[in-house]
mmCIF file of C-alpha atoms in Angstrom:
data_model
loop_
_atom_site.group_PDB
_atom_site.id
_atom_site.type_symbol
_atom_site.label_atom_id
_atom_site.label_comp_id
_atom_site.label_asym_id
_atom_site.label_seq_id
_atom_site.Cartn_x
_atom_site.Cartn_y
_atom_site.Cartn_z
ATOM 1 C CA UNK A 30 -76.196 -79.610 -61.476
ATOM 2 C CA UNK A 31 -78.046 -78.332 -64.622
ATOM 3 C CA UNK A 32 -76.110 -76.271 -67.091
ATOM 4 C CA UNK A 33 -78.624 -73.532 -66.466
ATOM 5 C CA UNK A 34 -77.244 -73.265 -62.678
ATOM 6 C CA UNK A 35 -73.708 -72.997 -63.328
ATOM 7 C CA UNK A 36 -74.835 -70.069 -65.419
ATOM 8 C CA UNK A 37 -75.441 -68.180 -61.969
ATOM 9 C CA UNK A 38 -72.139 -69.282 -60.708
ATOM 10 C CA UNK A 39 -69.859 -66.466 -62.672
ATOM 11 C CA UNK A 40 -67.619 -65.962 -59.630
ATOM 12 C CA UNK A 41 -65.631 -69.681 -60.058
ATOM 13 C CA UNK A 42 -66.207 -71.455 -56.981
ATOM 14 C CA UNK A 43 -68.127 -74.702 -56.355
ATOM 15 C CA UNK A 44 -70.964 -75.245 -54.449
ATOM 16 C CA UNK A 45 -73.611 -77.617 -54.192
ATOM 17 C CA UNK A 46 -76.182 -75.170 -54.231
ATOM 18 C CA UNK A 47 -79.254 -77.155 -54.250
ATOM 19 C CA UNK A 48 -78.216 -79.617 -51.547
ATOM 20 C CA UNK A 49 -76.974 -76.851 -48.938
ATOM 21 C CA UNK A 50 -79.034 -73.552 -49.795
ATOM 22 C CA UNK A 51 -81.938 -74.864 -52.358
ATOM 23 C CA UNK A 52 -82.536 -74.340 -55.977
ATOM 24 C CA UNK A 53 -83.090 -70.043 -55.368
ATOM 25 C CA UNK A 54 -79.807 -69.806 -54.077
ATOM 26 C CA UNK A 55 -77.634 -66.840 -55.216
ATOM 27 C CA UNK A 56 -73.809 -65.490 -54.566
ATOM 28 C CA UNK A 57 -72.555 -62.058 -54.462
ATOM 29 C CA UNK A 58 -69.337 -61.312 -56.310
ATOM 30 C CA UNK A 59 -68.097 -59.037 -53.307
ATOM 31 C CA UNK A 60 -65.502 -60.558 -50.877
ATOM 32 C CA UNK A 61 -66.493 -60.504 -47.239
ATOM 33 C CA UNK A 62 -64.050 -57.732 -45.730
ATOM 34 C CA UNK A 63 -61.675 -59.964 -44.432
ATOM 35 C CA UNK A 64 -60.858 -61.412 -47.294
ATOM 36 C CA UNK A 65 -60.752 -57.804 -48.844
ATOM 37 C CA UNK A 66 -58.014 -56.942 -46.264
ATOM 38 C CA UNK A 67 -55.765 -59.767 -47.291
ATOM 39 C CA UNK A 68 -55.561 -58.101 -50.433
ATOM 40 C CA UNK A 69 -53.983 -55.282 -49.009
ATOM 41 C CA UNK A 70 -50.438 -54.538 -47.141
ATOM 42 C CA UNK A 71 -50.411 -54.854 -43.452
ATOM 43 C CA UNK A 72 -49.952 -52.172 -41.313
ATOM 44 C CA UNK A 73 -47.283 -52.788 -38.820
ATOM 45 C CA UNK A 74 -46.720 -50.960 -35.137
ATOM 46 C CA UNK A 75 -43.403 -51.962 -33.789
ATOM 47 C CA UNK A 76 -41.649 -50.227 -30.769
ATOM 48 C CA UNK A 77 -39.278 -50.898 -27.982
ATOM 49 C CA UNK A 78 -39.153 -49.311 -24.543
ATOM 50 C CA UNK A 79 -37.187 -49.480 -21.317
ATOM 51 C CA UNK A 80 -39.505 -50.029 -18.439
ATOM 52 C CA UNK A 81 -37.641 -49.013 -14.813
ATOM 53 C CA UNK A 82 -39.217 -49.497 -11.398
ATOM 54 C CA UNK A 83 -38.395 -47.466 -8.131
ATOM 55 C CA UNK A 84 -37.297 -50.608 -6.595
ATOM 56 C CA UNK A 85 -37.051 -54.090 -7.405
ATOM 57 C CA UNK A 86 -40.452 -55.515 -8.530
ATOM 58 C CA UNK A 87 -41.773 -58.945 -9.400
ATOM 59 C CA UNK A 88 -42.192 -59.828 -13.076
ATOM 60 C CA UNK A 89 -45.662 -60.882 -13.281
ATOM 61 C CA UNK A 90 -47.613 -57.210 -13.435
ATOM 62 C CA UNK A 91 -44.951 -57.077 -16.607
ATOM 63 C CA UNK A 92 -46.472 -60.036 -17.733
ATOM 64 C CA UNK A 93 -49.929 -59.064 -16.836
ATOM 65 C CA UNK A 94 -49.811 -55.527 -18.478
ATOM 66 C CA UNK A 95 -48.394 -57.128 -21.731
ATOM 67 C CA UNK A 96 -50.994 -60.068 -22.093
ATOM 68 C CA UNK A 97 -53.785 -57.102 -21.374
ATOM 69 C CA UNK A 98 -51.870 -55.235 -24.215
ATOM 70 C CA UNK A 99 -52.312 -58.287 -26.475
ATOM 71 C CA UNK A 100 -55.874 -58.897 -25.567
ATOM 72 C CA UNK A 101 -56.938 -55.555 -26.107
ATOM 73 C CA UNK A 102 -55.436 -55.383 -29.584
ATOM 74 C CA UNK A 103 -57.162 -58.495 -30.602
ATOM 75 C CA UNK A 104 -60.573 -56.849 -29.387
ATOM 76 C CA UNK A 105 -59.695 -53.855 -31.480
ATOM 77 C CA UNK A 106 -58.834 -55.390 -34.508
ATOM 78 C CA UNK A 107 -62.055 -57.633 -34.285
ATOM 79 C CA UNK A 108 -64.071 -54.452 -33.657
ATOM 80 C CA UNK A 109 -62.448 -52.411 -36.777
ATOM 81 C CA UNK A 110 -63.234 -55.522 -39.158
ATOM 82 C CA UNK A 111 -59.269 -56.195 -39.472
ATOM 83 C CA UNK A 112 -57.479 -59.168 -39.457
ATOM 84 C CA UNK A 113 -54.772 -59.735 -37.462
ATOM 85 C CA UNK A 114 -51.306 -61.300 -39.225
ATOM 86 C CA UNK A 115 -49.404 -61.414 -35.864
ATOM 87 C CA UNK A 116 -49.367 -59.540 -32.211
ATOM 88 C CA UNK A 117 -46.340 -60.541 -30.382
ATOM 89 C CA UNK A 118 -44.251 -58.986 -27.413
ATOM 90 C CA UNK A 119 -41.173 -59.709 -25.369
ATOM 91 C CA UNK A 120 -40.112 -58.488 -22.252
ATOM 92 C CA UNK A 121 -36.511 -59.137 -20.723
ATOM 93 C CA UNK A 122 -34.565 -58.318 -17.615
ATOM 94 C CA UNK A 123 -32.697 -60.854 -15.742
ATOM 95 C CA UNK A 124 -35.083 -63.453 -16.983
ATOM 96 C CA UNK A 125 -37.580 -63.176 -19.969
ATOM 97 C CA UNK A 126 -41.233 -63.583 -21.005
ATOM 98 C CA UNK A 127 -42.786 -63.883 -24.694
ATOM 99 C CA UNK A 128 -46.172 -63.956 -26.054
ATOM 100 C CA UNK A 129 -47.747 -64.342 -29.264
ATOM 101 C CA UNK A 130 -51.084 -64.518 -31.272
ATOM 102 C CA UNK A 131 -51.786 -64.811 -35.078
ATOM 103 C CA UNK A 132 -55.847 -63.880 -34.087
ATOM 104 C CA UNK A 133 -57.265 -66.377 -31.525
ATOM 105 C CA UNK A 134 -55.303 -67.634 -28.593
ATOM 106 C CA UNK A 135 -52.397 -65.863 -26.732
ATOM 107 C CA UNK A 136 -49.219 -68.226 -26.526
ATOM 108 C CA UNK A 137 -47.050 -67.447 -23.950
ATOM 109 C CA UNK A 138 -43.393 -69.043 -23.050
ATOM 110 C CA UNK A 139 -41.486 -67.771 -20.320
ATOM 111 C CA UNK A 140 -37.602 -68.608 -18.996
ATOM 112 C CA UNK A 141 -37.343 -70.616 -16.007
ATOM 113 C CA UNK A 142 -37.053 -68.302 -13.345
ATOM 114 C CA UNK A 143 -39.798 -65.855 -14.890
ATOM 115 C CA UNK A 144 -42.672 -66.498 -12.280
ATOM 116 C CA UNK A 145 -40.473 -66.083 -9.505
ATOM 117 C CA UNK A 146 -38.375 -63.230 -10.830
ATOM 118 C CA UNK A 147 -37.493 -59.757 -9.412
ATOM 119 C CA UNK A 148 -36.379 -57.099 -11.288
ATOM 120 C CA UNK A 149 -35.643 -53.354 -11.508
ATOM 121 C CA UNK A 150 -35.240 -52.607 -15.364
ATOM 122 C CA UNK A 151 -36.944 -54.387 -18.393
ATOM 123 C CA UNK A 152 -36.748 -53.992 -22.139
ATOM 124 C CA UNK A 153 -40.010 -54.375 -24.003
ATOM 125 C CA UNK A 154 -40.699 -54.812 -27.363
ATOM 126 C CA UNK A 155 -44.276 -54.889 -28.880
ATOM 127 C CA UNK A 156 -45.506 -55.709 -32.655
ATOM 128 C CA UNK A 157 -48.594 -55.770 -34.044
ATOM 129 C CA UNK A 158 -48.791 -56.666 -38.067
ATOM 130 C CA UNK A 159 -52.632 -55.900 -38.927
ATOM 131 C CA UNK A 160 -54.539 -55.951 -42.307
ATOM 132 C CA UNK A 161 -57.698 -53.750 -42.938
ATOM 133 C CA UNK A 162 -56.808 -50.690 -40.392
ATOM 134 C CA UNK A 163 -55.155 -47.738 -40.874
ATOM 135 C CA UNK A 164 -51.375 -47.415 -40.215
ATOM 136 C CA UNK A 165 -51.796 -43.936 -37.803
ATOM 137 C CA UNK A 166 -54.928 -45.569 -36.235
ATOM 138 C CA UNK A 167 -53.140 -48.871 -35.331
ATOM 139 C CA UNK A 168 -50.018 -46.990 -33.896
ATOM 140 C CA UNK A 169 -52.249 -44.602 -31.790
ATOM 141 C CA UNK A 170 -54.110 -47.039 -30.487
ATOM 142 C CA UNK A 171 -51.374 -49.607 -29.798
ATOM 143 C CA UNK A 172 -49.072 -47.212 -28.324
ATOM 144 C CA UNK A 173 -51.925 -45.896 -26.018
ATOM 145 C CA UNK A 174 -53.121 -49.145 -24.891
ATOM 146 C CA UNK A 175 -49.560 -50.206 -24.045
ATOM 147 C CA UNK A 176 -49.062 -47.314 -21.847
ATOM 148 C CA UNK A 177 -52.348 -47.617 -20.235
ATOM 149 C CA UNK A 178 -51.776 -51.373 -19.658
ATOM 150 C CA UNK A 179 -48.266 -50.863 -17.908
ATOM 151 C CA UNK A 180 -49.678 -47.739 -15.803
ATOM 152 C CA UNK A 181 -52.793 -49.585 -14.477
ATOM 153 C CA UNK A 182 -50.590 -53.087 -13.874
ATOM 154 C CA UNK A 183 -47.258 -51.339 -13.051
ATOM 155 C CA UNK A 184 -47.915 -48.243 -11.084
ATOM 156 C CA UNK A 185 -44.672 -47.681 -9.583
ATOM 157 C CA UNK A 186 -42.964 -47.861 -12.996
ATOM 158 C CA UNK A 187 -41.593 -45.568 -15.564
ATOM 159 C CA UNK A 188 -41.885 -46.066 -19.375
ATOM 160 C CA UNK A 189 -39.894 -44.532 -21.787
ATOM 161 C CA UNK A 190 -39.950 -45.306 -25.835
ATOM 162 C CA UNK A 191 -36.556 -45.733 -27.312
#
């Protein structure tokens, strides 16, 4: 590259401008919003709940509700132009189920008897570590979304925040 072309790049990154963009290429000195969000402190939603059913119930609706919650948080953060640090949840009764995401796929793990399990009472922990969203807004949305996910997937249950 010529000396003149180096002068256009005052923000300090290497770029093969002529080869990828042509000779009239220019750069902005502003960071994309996602990169700017990384410079902020993350906001954290982390709450524990007790979920009880009137009678023993399959563990699978609890799993469906938690996975739905995780997916909704991922969509919400994307729409807010935020950045996911970590989203995770855990449900424990006689058996246990765990899920986690750092912004793309949701990974799941469970104890060997989870899929066939029946239980009446569960402890649920839900956490979302998010960059670029207001704390109050994250807390309100995450809580409301969890309550709605449980109410929809587990209609015969009661969810109480610990």
